[in-house]
mmCIF file of C-alpha atoms in Angstrom:
data_model
loop_
_atom_site.group_PDB
_atom_site.id
_atom_site.type_symbol
_atom_site.label_atom_id
_atom_site.label_comp_id
_atom_site.label_asym_id
_atom_site.label_seq_id
_atom_site.Cartn_x
_atom_site.Cartn_y
_atom_site.Cartn_z
ATOM 1 C CA MET A 369 -63.882 -254.173 113.546
ATOM 2 C CA ILE A 370 -67.315 -253.560 112.190
ATOM 3 C CA LYS A 371 -68.628 -252.373 115.507
ATOM 4 C CA LYS A 372 -65.933 -249.651 115.562
ATOM 5 C CA VAL A 373 -66.686 -248.561 111.796
ATOM 6 C CA LEU A 374 -70.596 -248.830 112.034
ATOM 7 C CA PRO A 375 -70.781 -245.517 114.030
ATOM 8 C CA PHE A 376 -68.711 -243.694 111.452
ATOM 9 C CA LEU A 377 -70.917 -245.115 108.555
ATOM 10 C CA ILE A 378 -74.053 -243.867 110.408
ATOM 11 C CA ILE A 379 -72.656 -240.222 110.844
ATOM 12 C CA ALA A 380 -71.619 -240.351 107.183
ATOM 13 C CA VAL A 381 -75.089 -241.149 106.099
ATOM 14 C CA LEU A 382 -76.668 -238.592 108.202
ATOM 15 C CA ILE A 383 -74.374 -235.822 106.833
ATOM 16 C CA VAL A 384 -75.273 -236.913 103.310
ATOM 17 C CA SER A 385 -78.953 -236.925 104.161
ATOM 18 C CA CYS A 386 -78.873 -233.539 105.757
ATOM 19 C CA LYS A 387 -77.018 -232.133 102.837
ATOM 20 C CA SER A 388 -79.566 -233.535 100.358
ATOM 21 C CA ASN A 389 -82.377 -232.044 102.403
ATOM 22 C CA LYS A 390 -80.937 -228.726 102.490
ATOM 23 C CA GLU A 391 -80.339 -228.937 98.650
ATOM 24 C CA THR A 392 -84.119 -230.040 98.293
ATOM 25 C CA THR A 393 -85.358 -227.178 100.535
ATOM 26 C CA ALA A 394 -83.309 -224.757 98.329
ATOM 27 C CA THR A 395 -84.756 -225.953 95.230
ATOM 28 C CA ASN A 396 -88.348 -226.571 96.259
ATOM 29 C CA GLY A 397 -88.433 -224.365 99.410
ATOM 30 C CA ASP A 398 -91.453 -222.291 100.600
ATOM 31 C CA ASN A 399 -91.746 -219.120 98.881
ATOM 32 C CA SER A 400 -94.486 -216.706 97.903
ATOM 33 C CA LYS A 401 -95.514 -218.600 94.923
ATOM 34 C CA THR A 402 -95.706 -222.101 96.611
ATOM 35 C CA SER A 403 -97.041 -221.101 99.980
ATOM 36 C CA LEU A 404 -99.235 -218.121 99.859
ATOM 37 C CA ASP A 405 -102.822 -217.635 98.336
ATOM 38 C CA TRP A 406 -101.577 -215.063 96.252
ATOM 39 C CA ASN A 407 -104.530 -215.153 93.594
ATOM 40 C CA GLY A 408 -106.995 -212.739 94.018
ATOM 41 C CA THR A 409 -107.626 -208.847 93.999
ATOM 42 C CA TYR A 410 -105.361 -206.224 95.483
ATOM 43 C CA VAL A 411 -106.396 -202.696 96.159
ATOM 44 C CA GLY A 412 -104.585 -199.539 97.127
ATOM 45 C CA THR A 413 -103.733 -195.831 96.148
ATOM 46 C CA THR A 414 -100.328 -195.126 95.298
ATOM 47 C CA PRO A 415 -98.673 -191.888 95.027
ATOM 48 C CA CYS A 416 -98.921 -189.548 91.986
ATOM 49 C CA ALA A 417 -96.861 -186.761 90.877
ATOM 50 C CA ASP A 418 -99.702 -184.425 89.543
ATOM 51 C CA CYS A 419 -102.786 -185.691 91.203
ATOM 52 C CA GLU A 420 -104.281 -186.859 94.551
ATOM 53 C CA GLY A 421 -103.119 -190.552 94.138
ATOM 54 C CA ILE A 422 -103.468 -193.415 91.665
ATOM 55 C CA LYS A 423 -106.350 -195.747 92.771
ATOM 56 C CA THR A 424 -104.998 -199.185 91.575
ATOM 57 C CA VAL A 425 -106.977 -202.424 91.449
ATOM 58 C CA ILE A 426 -104.956 -205.430 90.451
ATOM 59 C CA THR A 427 -106.454 -208.843 90.088
ATOM 60 C CA LEU A 428 -104.080 -211.993 89.781
ATOM 61 C CA ASN A 429 -105.543 -215.222 88.274
ATOM 62 C CA THR A 430 -104.141 -218.642 88.703
ATOM 63 C CA ASP A 431 -103.777 -219.089 84.946
ATOM 64 C CA LEU A 432 -101.033 -216.306 85.158
ATOM 65 C CA THR A 433 -103.282 -213.756 83.822
ATOM 66 C CA PHE A 434 -104.050 -210.387 85.461
ATOM 67 C CA THR A 435 -106.480 -207.293 85.057
ATOM 68 C CA LYS A 436 -105.009 -203.952 86.241
ATOM 69 C CA LYS A 437 -107.309 -200.915 86.655
ATOM 70 C CA THR A 438 -106.083 -197.261 87.656
ATOM 71 C CA GLN A 439 -107.843 -194.123 88.060
ATOM 72 C CA TYR A 440 -106.140 -190.625 88.574
ATOM 73 C CA LEU A 441 -107.809 -189.252 91.620
ATOM 74 C CA GLY A 442 -108.704 -185.599 91.358
ATOM 75 C CA LYS A 443 -107.757 -185.466 87.780
ATOM 76 C CA SER A 444 -109.999 -187.735 85.859
ATOM 77 C CA THR A 445 -113.037 -189.811 86.470
ATOM 78 C CA GLU A 446 -111.857 -192.212 83.806
ATOM 79 C CA VAL A 447 -110.803 -195.860 84.799
ATOM 80 C CA TYR A 448 -108.004 -197.275 82.684
ATOM 81 C CA THR A 449 -107.887 -201.119 82.181
ATOM 82 C CA GLU A 450 -104.979 -203.063 81.342
ATOM 83 C CA ASN A 451 -105.065 -207.167 80.832
ATOM 84 C CA GLY A 452 -102.117 -209.050 80.272
ATOM 85 C CA SER A 453 -99.983 -212.117 81.543
ATOM 86 C CA PHE A 454 -97.482 -212.272 84.380
ATOM 87 C CA SER A 455 -94.390 -214.384 85.489
ATOM 88 C CA TRP A 456 -92.694 -215.098 88.687
ATOM 89 C CA ASN A 457 -88.834 -214.523 89.324
ATOM 90 C CA LYS A 458 -86.612 -217.573 89.839
ATOM 91 C CA ALA A 459 -87.047 -217.037 93.777
ATOM 92 C CA GLY A 460 -90.781 -217.069 93.629
ATOM 93 C CA SER A 461 -91.107 -213.839 95.385
ATOM 94 C CA THR A 462 -91.960 -211.120 92.900
ATOM 95 C CA VAL A 463 -94.081 -211.229 89.916
ATOM 96 C CA THR A 464 -93.757 -208.972 86.431
ATOM 97 C CA LEU A 465 -96.888 -207.819 84.803
ATOM 98 C CA LYS A 466 -96.855 -207.138 81.120
ATOM 99 C CA ALA A 467 -99.370 -205.601 78.933
ATOM 100 C CA ASP A 468 -99.106 -203.586 75.904
ATOM 101 C CA GLY A 469 -95.366 -203.198 76.029
ATOM 102 C CA ALA A 470 -95.491 -202.030 79.699
ATOM 103 C CA SER A 471 -94.177 -204.096 82.714
ATOM 104 C CA TYR A 472 -94.699 -203.654 86.388
ATOM 105 C CA ASN A 473 -92.859 -205.323 89.129
ATOM 106 C CA TYR A 474 -94.415 -206.463 92.434
ATOM 107 C CA LEU A 475 -93.364 -208.064 95.660
ATOM 108 C CA VAL A 476 -95.881 -210.739 96.691
ATOM 109 C CA GLY A 477 -96.185 -210.826 100.339
ATOM 110 C CA GLU A 478 -98.800 -212.264 102.925
ATOM 111 C CA HIS A 479 -102.008 -210.542 101.543
ATOM 112 C CA THR A 480 -99.961 -207.771 99.970
ATOM 113 C CA LEU A 481 -98.512 -206.776 96.618
ATOM 114 C CA THR A 482 -95.926 -204.047 96.785
ATOM 115 C CA HIS A 483 -95.075 -201.959 93.905
ATOM 116 C CA LEU A 484 -91.126 -202.120 93.078
ATOM 117 C CA ASP A 485 -89.107 -199.430 91.485
ATOM 118 C CA LEU A 486 -87.685 -199.873 87.851
ATOM 119 C CA SER A 487 -84.550 -201.958 89.067
ATOM 120 C CA GLY A 488 -86.936 -204.289 90.977
ATOM 121 C CA LYS A 489 -86.051 -202.871 94.473
ATOM 122 C CA LYS A 490 -88.624 -201.747 97.301
ATOM 123 C CA ILE A 491 -89.367 -197.994 97.208
ATOM 124 C CA THR A 492 -88.045 -196.308 100.333
ATOM 125 C CA GLY A 493 -88.788 -193.092 102.145
ATOM 126 C CA ASP A 494 -91.883 -191.598 103.879
ATOM 127 C CA LEU A 495 -94.377 -192.636 101.358
ATOM 128 C CA ALA A 496 -93.051 -196.266 101.048
ATOM 129 C CA ASP A 497 -96.214 -197.848 102.661
ATOM 130 C CA ASN A 498 -98.343 -196.179 100.011
ATOM 131 C CA TYR A 499 -96.853 -198.409 97.487
ATOM 132 C CA ILE A 500 -98.427 -201.483 99.248
ATOM 133 C CA LEU A 501 -101.667 -202.826 97.776
ATOM 134 C CA LYS A 502 -103.806 -205.015 100.047
ATOM 135 C CA GLN A 503 -105.532 -208.247 99.118
ATOM 136 C CA GLN A 504 -109.202 -208.263 99.569
ATOM 137 C CA GLY A 505 -110.568 -210.662 102.346
ATOM 138 C CA THR A 506 -112.446 -213.740 101.879
ATOM 139 C CA ASP A 507 -115.530 -212.108 103.313
ATOM 140 C CA THR A 508 -117.453 -211.419 100.193
ATOM 141 C CA LEU A 509 -119.946 -209.009 101.992
ATOM 142 C CA LYS A 510 -118.208 -206.506 104.528
ATOM 143 C CA ASP A 511 -115.644 -203.835 103.565
ATOM 144 C CA MET A 512 -116.669 -204.057 99.831
ATOM 145 C CA PRO A 513 -117.984 -201.102 97.735
ATOM 146 C CA TRP A 514 -121.251 -202.533 96.506
ATOM 147 C CA LYS A 515 -122.509 -200.468 93.608
ATOM 148 C CA LEU A 516 -126.455 -200.263 93.182
ATOM 149 C CA VAL A 517 -127.106 -201.719 89.749
ATOM 150 C CA GLU A 518 -130.892 -202.417 90.081
ATOM 151 C CA LEU A 519 -133.777 -201.119 92.181
ATOM 152 C CA ARG A 520 -137.287 -202.972 92.351
ATOM 153 C CA GLY A 521 -136.493 -204.665 88.964
ATOM 154 C CA LYS A 522 -135.232 -201.681 87.096
ATOM 155 C CA ALA A 523 -131.764 -200.817 86.102
ATOM 156 C CA ILE A 524 -130.218 -197.561 87.773
ATOM 157 C CA GLU A 525 -130.047 -194.770 85.149
ATOM 158 C CA ASN A 526 -129.819 -191.006 85.153
ATOM 159 C CA ALA A 527 -128.551 -190.978 88.764
ATOM 160 C CA SER A 528 -126.875 -187.718 89.645
ATOM 161 C CA LYS A 529 -124.092 -189.901 91.517
ATOM 162 C CA GLN A 530 -123.412 -193.587 91.530
ATOM 163 C CA PRO A 531 -125.507 -194.993 94.529
ATOM 164 C CA TYR A 532 -123.448 -197.631 96.627
ATOM 165 C CA LEU A 533 -123.170 -198.924 100.069
ATOM 166 C CA ILE A 534 -120.159 -200.340 102.165
ATOM 167 C CA LEU A 535 -120.851 -202.594 105.189
ATOM 168 C CA ALA A 536 -117.914 -201.934 107.688
ATOM 169 C CA ALA A 537 -116.492 -204.851 109.250
ATOM 170 C CA GLU A 538 -114.909 -202.948 112.131
ATOM 171 C CA ASP A 539 -117.804 -201.146 113.661
ATOM 172 C CA ASN A 540 -120.898 -202.495 111.847
ATOM 173 C CA ARG A 541 -121.565 -199.227 110.371
ATOM 174 C CA VAL A 542 -123.044 -198.782 106.783
ATOM 175 C CA SER A 543 -122.187 -195.722 104.810
ATOM 176 C CA GLY A 544 -122.544 -194.817 100.890
ATOM 177 C CA ASN A 545 -124.514 -192.492 98.568
ATOM 178 C CA THR A 546 -128.166 -192.478 97.499
ATOM 179 C CA SER A 547 -127.585 -191.041 94.144
ATOM 180 C CA CYS A 548 -127.727 -187.512 95.657
ATOM 181 C CA ASN A 549 -126.824 -187.534 99.348
ATOM 182 C CA GLY A 550 -124.351 -189.337 101.542
ATOM 183 C CA PHE A 551 -125.924 -191.587 104.155
ATOM 184 C CA GLY A 552 -124.924 -193.561 107.140
ATOM 185 C CA GLY A 553 -126.134 -195.895 109.966
ATOM 186 C CA GLU A 554 -125.720 -199.200 111.407
ATOM 187 C CA TYR A 555 -126.371 -202.701 110.313
ATOM 188 C CA GLU A 556 -126.686 -206.005 112.228
ATOM 189 C CA LEU A 557 -126.165 -209.500 110.495
ATOM 190 C CA LEU A 558 -128.324 -212.333 112.220
ATOM 191 C CA GLU A 559 -128.622 -216.025 111.547
ATOM 192 C CA GLY A 560 -130.217 -217.208 108.373
ATOM 193 C CA ASN A 561 -128.747 -214.467 106.158
ATOM 194 C CA ARG A 562 -130.790 -211.859 107.913
ATOM 195 C CA ILE A 563 -129.895 -208.344 107.818
ATOM 196 C CA LYS A 564 -131.266 -205.306 109.694
ATOM 197 C CA PHE A 565 -130.324 -201.524 109.121
ATOM 198 C CA SER A 566 -130.930 -198.796 111.894
ATOM 199 C CA LYS A 567 -130.250 -195.235 112.888
ATOM 200 C CA MET A 568 -129.976 -194.294 109.227
ATOM 201 C CA MET A 569 -129.310 -190.745 108.539
ATOM 202 C CA HIS A 570 -128.456 -188.640 105.262
ATOM 203 C CA THR A 571 -127.280 -185.228 103.995
ATOM 204 C CA MET A 572 -130.057 -182.951 102.762
ATOM 205 C CA MET A 573 -128.848 -181.817 99.493
ATOM 206 C CA ALA A 574 -131.591 -181.589 96.714
ATOM 207 C CA CYS A 575 -130.981 -183.023 93.244
ATOM 208 C CA PRO A 576 -133.070 -183.026 89.903
ATOM 209 C CA ASN A 577 -134.003 -186.626 90.474
ATOM 210 C CA MET A 578 -134.929 -187.841 93.827
ATOM 211 C CA SER A 579 -136.725 -190.970 93.208
ATOM 212 C CA ILE A 580 -133.671 -193.217 93.305
ATOM 213 C CA GLU A 581 -132.805 -191.921 96.708
ATOM 214 C CA ASN A 582 -136.221 -192.158 98.013
ATOM 215 C CA GLU A 583 -136.612 -195.681 96.871
ATOM 216 C CA PHE A 584 -133.039 -196.809 97.977
ATOM 217 C CA MET A 585 -133.637 -195.439 101.565
ATOM 218 C CA GLN A 586 -136.911 -197.065 101.653
ATOM 219 C CA VAL A 587 -135.435 -200.386 100.738
ATOM 220 C CA LEU A 588 -132.844 -199.983 103.491
ATOM 221 C CA GLU A 589 -135.565 -199.384 105.894
ATOM 222 C CA VAL A 590 -137.573 -202.660 105.102
ATOM 223 C CA ALA A 591 -134.810 -205.014 104.143
ATOM 224 C CA ASP A 592 -134.580 -208.119 106.344
ATOM 225 C CA ASN A 593 -132.467 -210.550 104.530
ATOM 226 C CA TYR A 594 -129.776 -210.755 101.736
ATOM 227 C CA THR A 595 -127.896 -213.082 99.536
ATOM 228 C CA VAL A 596 -124.556 -213.056 97.667
ATOM 229 C CA VAL A 597 -124.530 -215.159 94.424
ATOM 230 C CA ASN A 598 -121.880 -214.922 91.901
ATOM 231 C CA GLY A 599 -120.776 -211.533 93.200
ATOM 232 C CA VAL A 600 -124.121 -210.001 93.367
ATOM 233 C CA LEU A 601 -125.658 -208.793 96.598
ATOM 234 C CA ASN A 602 -129.329 -208.834 96.833
ATOM 235 C CA LEU A 603 -131.380 -207.248 99.570
ATOM 236 C CA ASN A 604 -134.804 -208.700 100.067
ATOM 237 C CA LYS A 605 -137.852 -208.619 102.296
ATOM 238 C CA GLY A 606 -139.014 -211.965 103.272
ATOM 239 C CA ARG A 607 -139.568 -214.152 100.556
ATOM 240 C CA MET A 608 -140.745 -211.294 98.215
ATOM 241 C CA ALA A 609 -138.806 -210.439 94.711
ATOM 242 C CA THR A 610 -135.192 -208.943 95.386
ATOM 243 C CA MET A 611 -135.631 -205.300 96.069
ATOM 244 C CA ALA A 612 -132.070 -204.136 95.291
ATOM 245 C CA LYS A 613 -128.973 -205.605 93.490
ATOM 246 C CA PHE A 614 -125.454 -204.570 93.871
ATOM 247 C CA GLU A 615 -122.172 -205.320 92.256
ATOM 248 C CA VAL A 616 -118.663 -204.773 93.532
ATOM 249 C CA ASP A 617 -116.895 -201.611 91.996
ATOM 250 C CA TYR A 618 -113.769 -200.636 93.699
ATOM 251 C CA PHE A 619 -113.974 -197.135 91.771
ATOM 252 C CA VAL A 620 -117.319 -195.805 93.288
ATOM 253 C CA ASN A 621 -116.870 -192.800 95.380
#
């Protein structure tokens, strides 16, 4: 009798176990909140009704606070900053950012934040992809807009235009602005944090103050190593004092 009943008992136990596992998965299953490295900075340009686009930079912190910076391209150079806190929905898939009475909903994906409409749904149509902000990578050097803040120990002041550089990851091209002219060329990263710039070219527009441009280009010609410490990029030559310091600024152009 026991031998006949035993198989049914085993089946019953397995059914209960499977049901329990499904309930546990439904309650504590993987979602964006639990399975993604969502904290970080997201950047994109969303559509704008009366401007060229809204450049948006959102930083989500692990303490559930955020910073949102926006700039209305072609309309104003001013950068608007909002700070506040955010919360997750029950499904752990979207976040709601709240600051100064305003709220914004975003779908959290793999290295993306997708701006949702007022009802919390995805925006559809031809411009749908333009509502997606992309998370900045773990590479703290490449594809970052590095703003020049110090040159040969002196703070950058009275520049005609903000000098900066970007080291593209895809084709090892360097580009930027000298404070007057745009420039471009190639760069190579070598072992031991060594760097080499080559084939540098720039436009030939004249500006009232050319000293920053001249020194900046000289630094790029002779720099042979770099460091990135606490979000600051330093270009150096040998063991001499740092020649140029840069900080990330997503709004340089």
